[in-house]
mmCIF file of C-alpha atoms and ligand atoms in Angstrom:
data_model
loop_
_atom_site.group_PDB
_atom_site.id
_atom_site.type_symbol
_atom_site.label_atom_id
_atom_site.label_comp_id
_atom_site.label_asym_id
_atom_site.label_seq_id
_atom_site.Cartn_x
_atom_site.Cartn_y
_atom_site.Cartn_z
ATOM 1 C CA MET A 1 -186.159 75.063 98.343
ATOM 2 C CA THR A 2 -188.926 74.931 95.791
ATOM 3 C CA ASP A 3 -189.384 71.882 93.580
ATOM 4 C CA THR A 4 -189.754 72.324 89.841
ATOM 5 C CA PRO A 5 -193.444 71.890 89.010
ATOM 6 C CA LEU A 6 -194.173 68.561 87.282
ATOM 7 C CA VAL A 7 -196.036 70.355 84.493
ATOM 8 C CA GLN A 8 -195.375 73.889 83.230
ATOM 9 C CA VAL A 9 -197.553 75.309 80.482
ATOM 10 C CA ASP A 10 -196.482 78.683 79.173
ATOM 11 C CA GLY A 11 -198.216 80.904 76.623
ATOM 12 C CA LEU A 12 -200.030 77.987 75.012
ATOM 13 C CA HIS A 13 -201.924 78.780 71.795
ATOM 14 C CA MET A 14 -203.837 76.263 69.716
ATOM 15 C CA HIS A 15 -205.399 77.755 66.616
ATOM 16 C CA PHE A 16 -207.167 75.314 64.272
ATOM 17 C CA PRO A 17 -207.408 76.359 60.620
ATOM 18 C CA VAL A 18 -210.884 75.510 59.309
ATOM 19 C CA SER A 19 -212.459 75.980 55.912
ATOM 20 C CA SER A 20 -216.146 76.242 55.238
ATOM 21 C CA GLY A 21 -218.438 77.077 52.327
ATOM 22 C CA GLY A 22 -218.624 75.542 48.871
ATOM 23 C CA LEU A 23 -216.101 74.933 46.137
ATOM 24 C CA PHE A 24 -216.030 78.516 44.876
ATOM 25 C CA ASN A 25 -216.776 80.535 47.973
ATOM 26 C CA LYS A 26 -214.565 78.705 50.422
ATOM 27 C CA THR A 27 -213.629 80.727 53.464
ATOM 28 C CA HIS A 28 -210.617 80.011 55.602
ATOM 29 C CA ASP A 29 -210.986 80.772 59.275
ATOM 30 C CA VAL A 30 -209.113 80.058 62.426
ATOM 31 C CA VAL A 31 -210.671 78.621 65.583
ATOM 32 C CA LYS A 32 -208.760 80.095 68.499
ATOM 33 C CA ALA A 33 -209.399 77.142 70.803
ATOM 34 C CA VAL A 34 -206.605 78.041 73.240
ATOM 35 C CA ASN A 35 -205.359 81.584 73.300
ATOM 36 C CA GLY A 36 -202.386 82.201 75.582
ATOM 37 C CA VAL A 37 -202.789 79.871 78.544
ATOM 38 C CA SER A 38 -200.157 79.464 81.268
ATOM 39 C CA PHE A 39 -200.226 77.383 84.443
ATOM 40 C CA ASP A 40 -198.067 75.065 86.543
ATOM 41 C CA ILE A 41 -199.003 71.812 88.244
ATOM 42 C CA ALA A 42 -196.964 70.700 91.251
ATOM 43 C CA LYS A 43 -196.032 67.066 91.836
ATOM 44 C CA GLY A 44 -198.865 65.334 93.670
ATOM 45 C CA GLU A 45 -201.306 68.118 92.929
ATOM 46 C CA THR A 46 -204.796 67.832 91.449
ATOM 47 C CA PHE A 47 -205.216 70.847 89.201
ATOM 48 C CA GLY A 48 -208.690 71.642 87.904
ATOM 49 C CA LEU A 49 -209.651 73.193 84.580
ATOM 50 C CA VAL A 50 -213.256 74.363 84.421
ATOM 51 C CA GLY A 51 -215.457 76.318 82.060
ATOM 52 C CA GLU A 52 -218.369 75.872 79.704
ATOM 53 C CA SER A 53 -218.249 73.467 76.809
ATOM 54 C CA GLY A 54 -216.060 74.719 73.965
ATOM 55 C CA CYS A 55 -213.747 76.914 76.056
ATOM 56 C CA GLY A 56 -210.659 74.842 75.174
ATOM 57 C CA LYS A 57 -210.228 72.419 78.087
ATOM 58 C CA THR A 58 -209.952 69.235 76.043
ATOM 59 C CA THR A 59 -207.597 70.911 73.575
ATOM 60 C CA ILE A 60 -205.226 71.770 76.436
ATOM 61 C CA GLY A 61 -205.438 68.166 77.666
ATOM 62 C CA ARG A 62 -204.690 66.880 74.163
ATOM 63 C CA CYS A 63 -201.673 69.190 73.844
ATOM 64 C CA LEU A 64 -200.362 67.840 77.159
ATOM 65 C CA LEU A 65 -200.893 64.271 75.927
ATOM 66 C CA LYS A 66 -198.998 65.154 72.731
ATOM 67 C CA LEU A 67 -202.067 64.327 70.669
ATOM 68 C CA GLU A 68 -202.037 67.857 69.331
ATOM 69 C CA GLU A 69 -199.115 70.058 68.287
ATOM 70 C CA PRO A 70 -199.722 73.556 69.725
ATOM 71 C CA THR A 71 -199.530 76.602 67.466
ATOM 72 C CA SER A 72 -197.177 78.240 69.959
ATOM 73 C CA GLY A 73 -196.133 78.149 73.585
ATOM 74 C CA THR A 74 -194.164 75.661 75.628
ATOM 75 C CA ILE A 75 -195.020 72.609 77.708
ATOM 76 C CA ARG A 76 -192.470 71.342 80.190
ATOM 77 C CA PHE A 77 -192.607 68.052 82.064
ATOM 78 C CA ASN A 78 -190.123 67.605 84.894
ATOM 79 C CA GLY A 79 -188.445 70.715 83.494
ATOM 80 C CA GLN A 80 -188.014 69.252 79.996
ATOM 81 C CA ASN A 81 -189.514 70.750 76.873
ATOM 82 C CA VAL A 82 -192.093 68.191 75.754
ATOM 83 C CA LEU A 83 -192.494 69.783 72.317
ATOM 84 C CA GLU A 84 -188.817 69.161 71.528
ATOM 85 C CA PHE A 85 -188.843 65.480 72.491
ATOM 86 C CA ASN A 86 -187.390 63.096 69.916
ATOM 87 C CA LYS A 87 -189.057 59.771 69.123
ATOM 88 C CA ARG A 88 -187.459 57.896 71.995
ATOM 89 C CA GLU A 89 -188.236 60.632 74.516
ATOM 90 C CA THR A 90 -191.820 60.820 73.243
ATOM 91 C CA ALA A 91 -192.236 57.057 73.738
ATOM 92 C CA GLY A 92 -191.018 57.417 77.336
ATOM 93 C CA TYR A 93 -193.320 60.403 77.857
ATOM 94 C CA ARG A 94 -196.306 58.392 76.607
ATOM 95 C CA LYS A 95 -195.750 55.928 79.449
ATOM 96 C CA GLN A 96 -195.513 58.656 82.074
ATOM 97 C CA VAL A 97 -198.595 60.550 80.940
ATOM 98 C CA GLN A 98 -201.973 58.832 80.654
ATOM 99 C CA ALA A 99 -205.594 59.827 80.165
ATOM 100 C CA VAL A 100 -209.008 58.915 81.506
ATOM 101 C CA PHE A 101 -211.842 60.179 79.319
ATOM 102 C CA GLN A 102 -215.484 60.965 79.847
ATOM 103 C CA ASP A 103 -217.415 58.180 78.296
ATOM 104 C CA PRO A 104 -215.842 54.877 79.188
ATOM 105 C CA PHE A 105 -218.144 53.146 76.704
ATOM 106 C CA SER A 106 -216.852 55.040 73.715
ATOM 107 C CA SER A 107 -213.228 55.035 74.832
ATOM 108 C CA LEU A 108 -213.193 51.272 75.434
ATOM 109 C CA ASN A 109 -213.237 48.953 72.438
ATOM 110 C CA PRO A 110 -216.566 47.053 72.683
ATOM 111 C CA ARG A 111 -215.010 43.898 71.188
ATOM 112 C CA MET A 112 -212.219 43.744 73.745
ATOM 113 C CA SER A 113 -212.574 41.982 77.082
ATOM 114 C CA VAL A 114 -211.509 43.675 80.307
ATOM 115 C CA GLU A 115 -208.340 41.591 80.262
ATOM 116 C CA ASP A 116 -207.479 42.803 76.742
ATOM 117 C CA ILE A 117 -208.330 46.429 77.511
ATOM 118 C CA VAL A 118 -206.326 46.686 80.719
ATOM 119 C CA GLY A 119 -203.528 44.433 79.410
ATOM 120 C CA GLU A 120 -203.105 46.235 76.088
ATOM 121 C CA PRO A 121 -200.603 48.857 77.340
ATOM 122 C CA PHE A 122 -198.312 45.995 78.492
ATOM 123 C CA LEU A 123 -198.430 44.482 75.014
ATOM 124 C CA VAL A 124 -197.975 47.776 73.170
ATOM 125 C CA HIS A 125 -195.002 48.853 75.266
ATOM 126 C CA GLY A 126 -193.656 45.331 75.750
ATOM 127 C CA VAL A 127 -192.996 45.959 79.422
ATOM 128 C CA CYS A 128 -193.913 42.538 80.816
ATOM 129 C CA PRO A 129 -193.873 38.929 79.553
ATOM 130 C CA LYS A 130 -197.149 37.914 77.943
ATOM 131 C CA ALA A 131 -197.729 35.115 80.435
ATOM 132 C CA GLU A 132 -197.678 37.585 83.316
ATOM 133 C CA ILE A 133 -200.294 39.908 81.863
ATOM 134 C CA PRO A 134 -203.411 38.250 83.377
ATOM 135 C CA ALA A 135 -201.945 38.459 86.877
ATOM 136 C CA ARG A 136 -200.916 42.096 86.343
ATOM 137 C CA VAL A 137 -204.401 42.913 85.074
ATOM 138 C CA ARG A 138 -205.951 41.189 88.095
ATOM 139 C CA ASP A 139 -203.788 43.353 90.388
ATOM 140 C CA LEU A 140 -204.805 46.526 88.569
ATOM 141 C CA LEU A 141 -208.493 45.614 88.779
ATOM 142 C CA SER A 142 -208.176 44.959 92.481
ATOM 143 C CA ILE A 143 -206.409 48.305 93.010
ATOM 144 C CA CYS A 144 -209.390 49.934 91.274
ATOM 145 C CA GLY A 145 -211.955 48.089 93.377
ATOM 146 C CA LEU A 146 -213.021 45.559 90.741
ATOM 147 C CA PRO A 147 -213.284 41.787 91.330
ATOM 148 C CA GLY A 148 -211.015 39.522 89.252
ATOM 149 C CA ARG A 149 -214.049 37.687 87.869
ATOM 150 C CA LEU A 150 -214.646 40.671 85.548
ATOM 151 C CA LEU A 151 -211.529 39.708 83.570
ATOM 152 C CA ASP A 152 -213.424 38.133 80.675
ATOM 153 C CA ARG A 153 -216.341 40.585 80.635
ATOM 154 C CA TYR A 154 -217.005 43.053 77.823
ATOM 155 C CA PRO A 155 -217.705 46.770 78.281
ATOM 156 C CA HIS A 156 -221.460 46.430 77.625
ATOM 157 C CA GLU A 157 -221.740 43.849 80.403
ATOM 158 C CA MET A 158 -220.644 46.353 83.037
ATOM 159 C CA SER A 159 -222.129 49.403 84.756
ATOM 160 C CA GLY A 160 -220.900 52.923 83.982
ATOM 161 C CA GLY A 161 -218.966 53.050 87.234
ATOM 162 C CA GLN A 162 -217.305 49.679 86.573
ATOM 163 C CA ARG A 163 -216.341 50.757 83.065
ATOM 164 C CA GLN A 164 -214.774 53.930 84.404
ATOM 165 C CA ARG A 165 -212.796 51.827 86.914
ATOM 166 C CA VAL A 166 -211.585 49.708 83.986
ATOM 167 C CA GLY A 167 -210.510 52.910 82.196
ATOM 168 C CA ILE A 168 -208.598 53.980 85.307
ATOM 169 C CA ALA A 169 -206.980 50.529 85.700
ATOM 170 C CA ARG A 170 -205.782 50.739 82.106
ATOM 171 C CA ALA A 171 -204.397 54.242 82.668
ATOM 172 C CA LEU A 172 -202.444 52.956 85.684
ATOM 173 C CA ALA A 173 -200.917 49.954 83.879
ATOM 174 C CA LEU A 174 -197.648 51.662 82.951
ATOM 175 C CA LYS A 175 -197.236 53.347 86.353
ATOM 176 C CA PRO A 176 -197.683 56.894 85.065
ATOM 177 C CA ASP A 177 -196.730 60.057 86.956
ATOM 178 C CA PHE A 178 -199.419 62.255 85.471
ATOM 179 C CA ILE A 179 -203.020 61.565 84.408
ATOM 180 C CA VAL A 180 -205.273 63.859 82.386
ATOM 181 C CA CYS A 181 -208.817 63.180 83.609
ATOM 182 C CA ASP A 182 -211.013 64.770 80.936
ATOM 183 C CA GLU A 183 -214.613 64.872 82.201
ATOM 184 C CA ALA A 184 -213.776 61.528 83.813
ATOM 185 C CA VAL A 185 -216.864 61.523 86.018
ATOM 186 C CA SER A 186 -219.204 63.785 84.029
ATOM 187 C CA ALA A 187 -221.269 60.965 82.510
ATOM 188 C CA LEU A 188 -221.882 59.223 85.838
ATOM 189 C CA ASP A 189 -224.662 59.479 88.420
ATOM 190 C CA VAL A 190 -223.829 61.674 91.387
ATOM 191 C CA SER A 191 -223.360 58.771 93.826
ATOM 192 C CA ILE A 192 -221.079 56.922 91.380
ATOM 193 C CA GLN A 193 -219.221 60.198 90.716
ATOM 194 C CA ALA A 194 -218.404 60.392 94.416
ATOM 195 C CA GLN A 195 -217.058 56.816 94.417
ATOM 196 C CA ILE A 196 -214.835 57.403 91.387
ATOM 197 C CA ILE A 197 -213.564 60.692 92.824
ATOM 198 C CA SER A 198 -212.663 58.974 96.066
ATOM 199 C CA LEU A 199 -210.914 56.193 94.108
ATOM 200 C CA LEU A 200 -208.904 58.778 92.124
ATOM 201 C CA GLU A 201 -208.035 60.551 95.345
ATOM 202 C CA SER A 202 -206.773 57.400 97.076
ATOM 203 C CA LEU A 203 -204.796 56.348 93.982
ATOM 204 C CA ARG A 204 -203.154 59.762 93.913
ATOM 205 C CA ALA A 205 -202.112 59.438 97.538
ATOM 206 C CA GLU A 206 -200.951 55.822 97.168
ATOM 207 C CA PHE A 207 -198.974 56.192 93.939
ATOM 208 C CA GLY A 208 -197.935 59.844 94.171
ATOM 209 C CA LEU A 209 -199.924 60.727 91.044
ATOM 210 C CA THR A 210 -200.542 64.194 89.670
ATOM 211 C CA TYR A 211 -203.813 65.013 87.913
ATOM 212 C CA LEU A 212 -205.103 67.541 85.447
ATOM 213 C CA PHE A 213 -208.788 67.317 86.265
ATOM 214 C CA ILE A 214 -210.995 68.728 83.514
ATOM 215 C CA ALA A 215 -214.702 69.302 84.141
ATOM 216 C CA HIS A 216 -217.476 71.651 83.110
ATOM 217 C CA ASP A 217 -219.122 71.119 86.493
ATOM 218 C CA LEU A 218 -217.718 73.189 89.328
ATOM 219 C CA SER A 219 -219.266 71.109 92.079
ATOM 220 C CA VAL A 220 -217.172 68.113 90.975
ATOM 221 C CA VAL A 221 -213.933 70.089 90.801
ATOM 222 C CA ARG A 222 -214.446 71.594 94.207
ATOM 223 C CA HIS A 223 -214.130 68.253 95.986
ATOM 224 C CA ILE A 224 -211.003 66.942 94.360
ATOM 225 C CA CYS A 225 -208.836 69.859 93.194
ATOM 226 C CA HIS A 226 -206.174 71.687 95.147
ATOM 227 C CA ARG A 227 -206.105 74.549 92.657
ATOM 228 C CA VAL A 228 -208.464 75.488 89.877
ATOM 229 C CA ALA A 229 -208.230 77.540 86.683
ATOM 230 C CA VAL A 230 -211.477 78.927 85.278
ATOM 231 C CA MET A 231 -211.465 79.193 81.486
ATOM 232 C CA TYR A 232 -213.548 81.252 79.128
ATOM 233 C CA LEU A 233 -213.159 81.204 75.343
ATOM 234 C CA GLY A 234 -209.604 79.907 75.239
ATOM 235 C CA ARG A 235 -208.255 81.935 78.146
ATOM 236 C CA ILE A 236 -207.846 81.556 81.899
ATOM 237 C CA VAL A 237 -209.913 84.268 83.592
ATOM 238 C CA GLU A 238 -209.195 83.280 87.185
ATOM 239 C CA ILE A 239 -206.909 80.855 88.964
ATOM 240 C CA GLY A 240 -206.337 80.040 92.610
ATOM 241 C CA GLU A 241 -206.591 77.622 95.475
ATOM 242 C CA SER A 242 -209.835 75.729 95.187
ATOM 243 C CA GLU A 243 -211.255 76.513 98.609
ATOM 244 C CA SER A 244 -210.563 80.234 98.543
ATOM 245 C CA LEU A 245 -211.614 80.574 94.906
ATOM 246 C CA PHE A 246 -215.001 79.010 95.581
ATOM 247 C CA ALA A 247 -215.482 80.957 98.809
ATOM 248 C CA ASN A 248 -214.535 84.286 97.271
ATOM 249 C CA PRO A 249 -214.646 84.279 93.469
ATOM 250 C CA LEU A 250 -213.437 87.540 91.913
ATOM 251 C CA HIS A 251 -214.077 87.242 88.198
ATOM 252 C CA PRO A 252 -217.701 87.883 87.156
ATOM 253 C CA TYR A 253 -217.558 84.722 85.046
ATOM 254 C CA THR A 254 -216.420 82.595 88.009
ATOM 255 C CA ARG A 255 -219.214 84.130 90.066
ATOM 256 C CA ALA A 256 -221.764 83.356 87.381
ATOM 257 C CA LEU A 257 -220.528 79.765 87.057
ATOM 258 C CA LEU A 258 -220.741 79.281 90.804
ATOM 259 C CA ASP A 259 -224.218 80.759 90.951
ATOM 260 C CA ALA A 260 -225.284 78.352 88.229
ATOM 261 C CA VAL A 261 -224.457 75.315 90.395
ATOM 262 C CA PRO A 262 -227.807 74.018 91.650
ATOM 263 C CA THR A 263 -228.221 73.491 95.378
ATOM 264 C CA PRO A 264 -229.896 70.349 96.702
ATOM 265 C CA ASP A 265 -232.514 72.454 98.504
ATOM 266 C CA PRO A 266 -235.590 73.078 96.311
ATOM 267 C CA GLU A 267 -236.646 76.040 98.486
ATOM 268 C CA VAL A 268 -233.297 77.738 97.905
ATOM 269 C CA GLU A 269 -233.583 76.947 94.182
ATOM 270 C CA LYS A 270 -237.008 78.637 94.041
ATOM 271 C CA THR A 271 -235.758 81.860 95.561
ATOM 272 C CA ARG A 272 -232.492 81.972 93.628
ATOM 273 C CA ALA A 273 -231.904 85.626 92.878
ATOM 274 C CA PHE A 274 -229.389 85.102 90.159
ATOM 275 C CA THR A 275 -230.243 84.517 86.532
ATOM 276 C CA PRO A 276 -227.584 82.289 85.021
ATOM 277 C CA ILE A 277 -225.225 83.976 82.592
ATOM 278 C CA GLU A 278 -227.111 85.625 79.799
ATOM 279 C CA GLY A 279 -226.414 85.050 76.146
ATOM 280 C CA GLU A 280 -224.426 82.444 74.293
ATOM 281 C CA VAL A 281 -220.724 81.731 74.384
ATOM 282 C CA PRO A 282 -219.325 83.660 71.384
ATOM 283 C CA SER A 283 -217.554 81.769 68.615
ATOM 284 C CA PRO A 284 -213.842 81.144 69.124
ATOM 285 C CA MET A 285 -213.530 81.911 65.401
ATOM 286 C CA ASN A 286 -214.499 85.486 66.002
ATOM 287 C CA PRO A 287 -213.925 86.274 69.682
ATOM 288 C CA PRO A 288 -215.124 89.638 71.068
ATOM 289 C CA SER A 289 -212.658 92.523 71.338
ATOM 290 C CA GLY A 290 -211.114 93.522 74.652
ATOM 291 C CA CYS A 291 -212.193 91.208 77.459
ATOM 292 C CA VAL A 292 -213.768 88.213 75.693
ATOM 293 C CA PHE A 293 -216.393 88.003 78.454
ATOM 294 C CA HIS A 294 -217.586 91.621 78.106
ATOM 295 C CA PRO A 295 -220.730 90.971 75.972
ATOM 296 C CA ARG A 296 -222.122 88.737 78.753
ATOM 297 C CA CYS A 297 -220.648 90.561 81.712
ATOM 298 C CA PRO A 298 -223.082 92.305 84.098
ATOM 299 C CA ILE A 299 -220.445 94.795 85.255
ATOM 300 C CA ALA A 300 -218.565 95.517 82.019
ATOM 301 C CA ARG A 301 -217.288 99.059 81.517
ATOM 302 C CA GLU A 302 -216.513 100.912 78.317
ATOM 303 C CA SER A 303 -212.807 100.022 78.634
ATOM 304 C CA CYS A 304 -213.643 96.294 78.795
ATOM 305 C CA THR A 305 -214.655 96.391 75.118
ATOM 306 C CA LYS A 306 -211.139 97.556 74.160
ATOM 307 C CA ASP A 307 -208.525 96.426 76.665
ATOM 308 C CA VAL A 308 -207.545 92.779 76.971
ATOM 309 C CA PRO A 309 -207.218 92.216 80.732
ATOM 310 C CA ASP A 310 -204.031 90.514 81.945
ATOM 311 C CA LEU A 311 -204.211 87.710 84.481
ATOM 312 C CA LEU A 312 -202.805 89.563 87.498
ATOM 313 C CA ALA A 313 -201.961 88.371 90.994
ATOM 314 C CA ALA A 314 -204.589 89.238 93.598
ATOM 315 C CA PRO A 315 -202.848 88.018 96.749
ATOM 316 C CA SER A 316 -205.313 89.713 99.086
ATOM 317 C CA ALA A 317 -207.938 87.265 97.797
ATOM 318 C CA GLY A 318 -205.863 84.232 98.748
ATOM 319 C CA ALA A 319 -202.579 82.522 98.053
ATOM 320 C CA ASP A 320 -201.884 81.892 94.378
ATOM 321 C CA ARG A 321 -204.940 83.851 93.249
ATOM 322 C CA SER A 322 -204.826 85.669 89.932
ATOM 323 C CA VAL A 323 -207.700 87.256 88.049
ATOM 324 C CA ALA A 324 -208.138 88.836 84.625
ATOM 325 C CA CYS A 325 -210.657 91.556 85.496
ATOM 326 C CA PRO A 326 -209.697 95.157 86.205
ATOM 327 C CA VAL A 327 -213.160 95.863 87.658
ATOM 328 C CA THR A 328 -213.250 93.245 90.421
ATOM 329 C CA ALA A 329 -209.530 92.662 91.063
ATOM 330 C CA PRO A 330 -208.547 94.098 94.445
ATOM 331 C CA THR A 331 -206.423 97.214 93.998
ATOM 332 C CA PRO A 332 -202.806 96.221 94.471
ATOM 333 C CA VAL A 333 -201.394 97.420 97.774
ATOM 334 C CA ALA A 334 -198.729 100.076 97.153
ATOM 335 C CA ALA A 335 -195.288 98.800 98.040
HETATM 336 N N1 ADP B 1 -209.554 69.614 65.530
HETATM 337 C C1 ADP B 1 -210.285 70.725 65.617
HETATM 338 N N2 ADP B 1 -210.541 71.485 64.526
HETATM 339 C C2 ADP B 1 -211.262 72.619 64.619
HETATM 340 N N3 ADP B 1 -211.797 73.091 65.769
HETATM 341 C C3 ADP B 1 -211.585 72.375 66.874
HETATM 342 C C4 ADP B 1 -210.832 71.155 66.879
HETATM 343 N N4 ADP B 1 -210.789 70.675 68.154
HETATM 344 C C5 ADP B 1 -211.490 71.539 68.901
HETATM 345 N N5 ADP B 1 -211.978 72.561 68.144
HETATM 346 C C6 ADP B 1 -212.749 73.724 68.615
HETATM 347 O O1 ADP B 1 -211.994 74.340 69.640
HETATM 348 C C7 ADP B 1 -212.860 74.844 70.657
HETATM 349 C C8 ADP B 1 -212.472 74.254 71.996
HETATM 350 O O2 ADP B 1 -212.819 72.871 72.009
HETATM 351 P P1 ADP B 1 -212.528 71.921 73.253
HETATM 352 O O3 ADP B 1 -211.101 72.039 73.601
HETATM 353 O O4 ADP B 1 -213.045 70.579 72.898
HETATM 354 O O5 ADP B 1 -213.411 72.583 74.406
HETATM 355 P P2 ADP B 1 -213.972 71.963 75.767
HETATM 356 O O6 ADP B 1 -213.229 70.702 76.053
HETATM 357 O O7 ADP B 1 -213.741 73.034 76.787
HETATM 358 O O8 ADP B 1 -215.428 71.722 75.559
HETATM 359 C C9 ADP B 1 -214.278 74.510 70.216
HETATM 360 O O9 ADP B 1 -214.806 75.637 69.543
HETATM 361 C C10 ADP B 1 -214.080 73.362 69.267
HETATM 362 O O10 ADP B 1 -215.109 73.301 68.323
HETATM 363 MG MG1 MG B 2 -214.003 68.778 76.442
#
């Protein structure tokens, strides 16, 4: 028996209309931020979304949080079509799905104390008597490794790691099933990153949480994610189990991203043979023809400038692996 995935994203497109220019020469363009993305997330899974800045990761997260109405595609949660939820269903969904963002300083109101910040979801959703809120907040802080004496502190009086723990405590207040962690550790020092990742990991195990873990840094994703999707310019170019994907990346973009991760050894860094990906990420307003990666791809062929590669299963490279590159994908074994 296979369980229905907790989250099912199918053919998601998010095109933002934008206008630029002056009063008389206004041009109307479309930013294709997300361009046909599909993936599932199993219950209890940590699913990673990686790729350079601007490739559409946050937009996908915002669509899942119902902060953005997709141009097309479907999003299912526990098998139910999120985009067709009525008001009541949406309110219930907003309790089940929470977010932890990158910069805890900017996402936390500087004039609110820790007690107010972590207790706010209780007030907004009216799920516990006002008098009980301080005790509930104290519990949440303790779960997130913070002492109760921080209750009346303000965000600027805490370290980056403490603030991120406060953000996590707040996200946990309504006992969610699913948390979108958007660059949740990207602004932190490496040692603090490791602590927050291990906190997220133990919370997942303890409360049966499911995460969408968004990061531009592959080395972070590697440690926490079960499966990873690599994005480039609004599309998934490769997807698979984290360990096998990092050990044997197939897509030239995944390979380039992996090669760009610095190693701690300065000697290795000095002799690094690879030059990080050449050129700039093209504009999502005017994406290249064919494979969107072809202008930067070291192994592009003539056909790559014309044919849009499908994301196809490459089971010989590992369970659940799919890749959108006809050049590096293993030839399917004839049935
Ligand atoms: N509301 C918006 N209006 C217009 N363009 C947007 C909007 N939100 C995001 N974009 C554009 O969509 C693309 C993807 O952005 P984003 O999802 O934030 O990428 P990432 O999180 O991977 O850095 C970028 O080119 C960004 O400028
Ligand atoms: Mg982002």
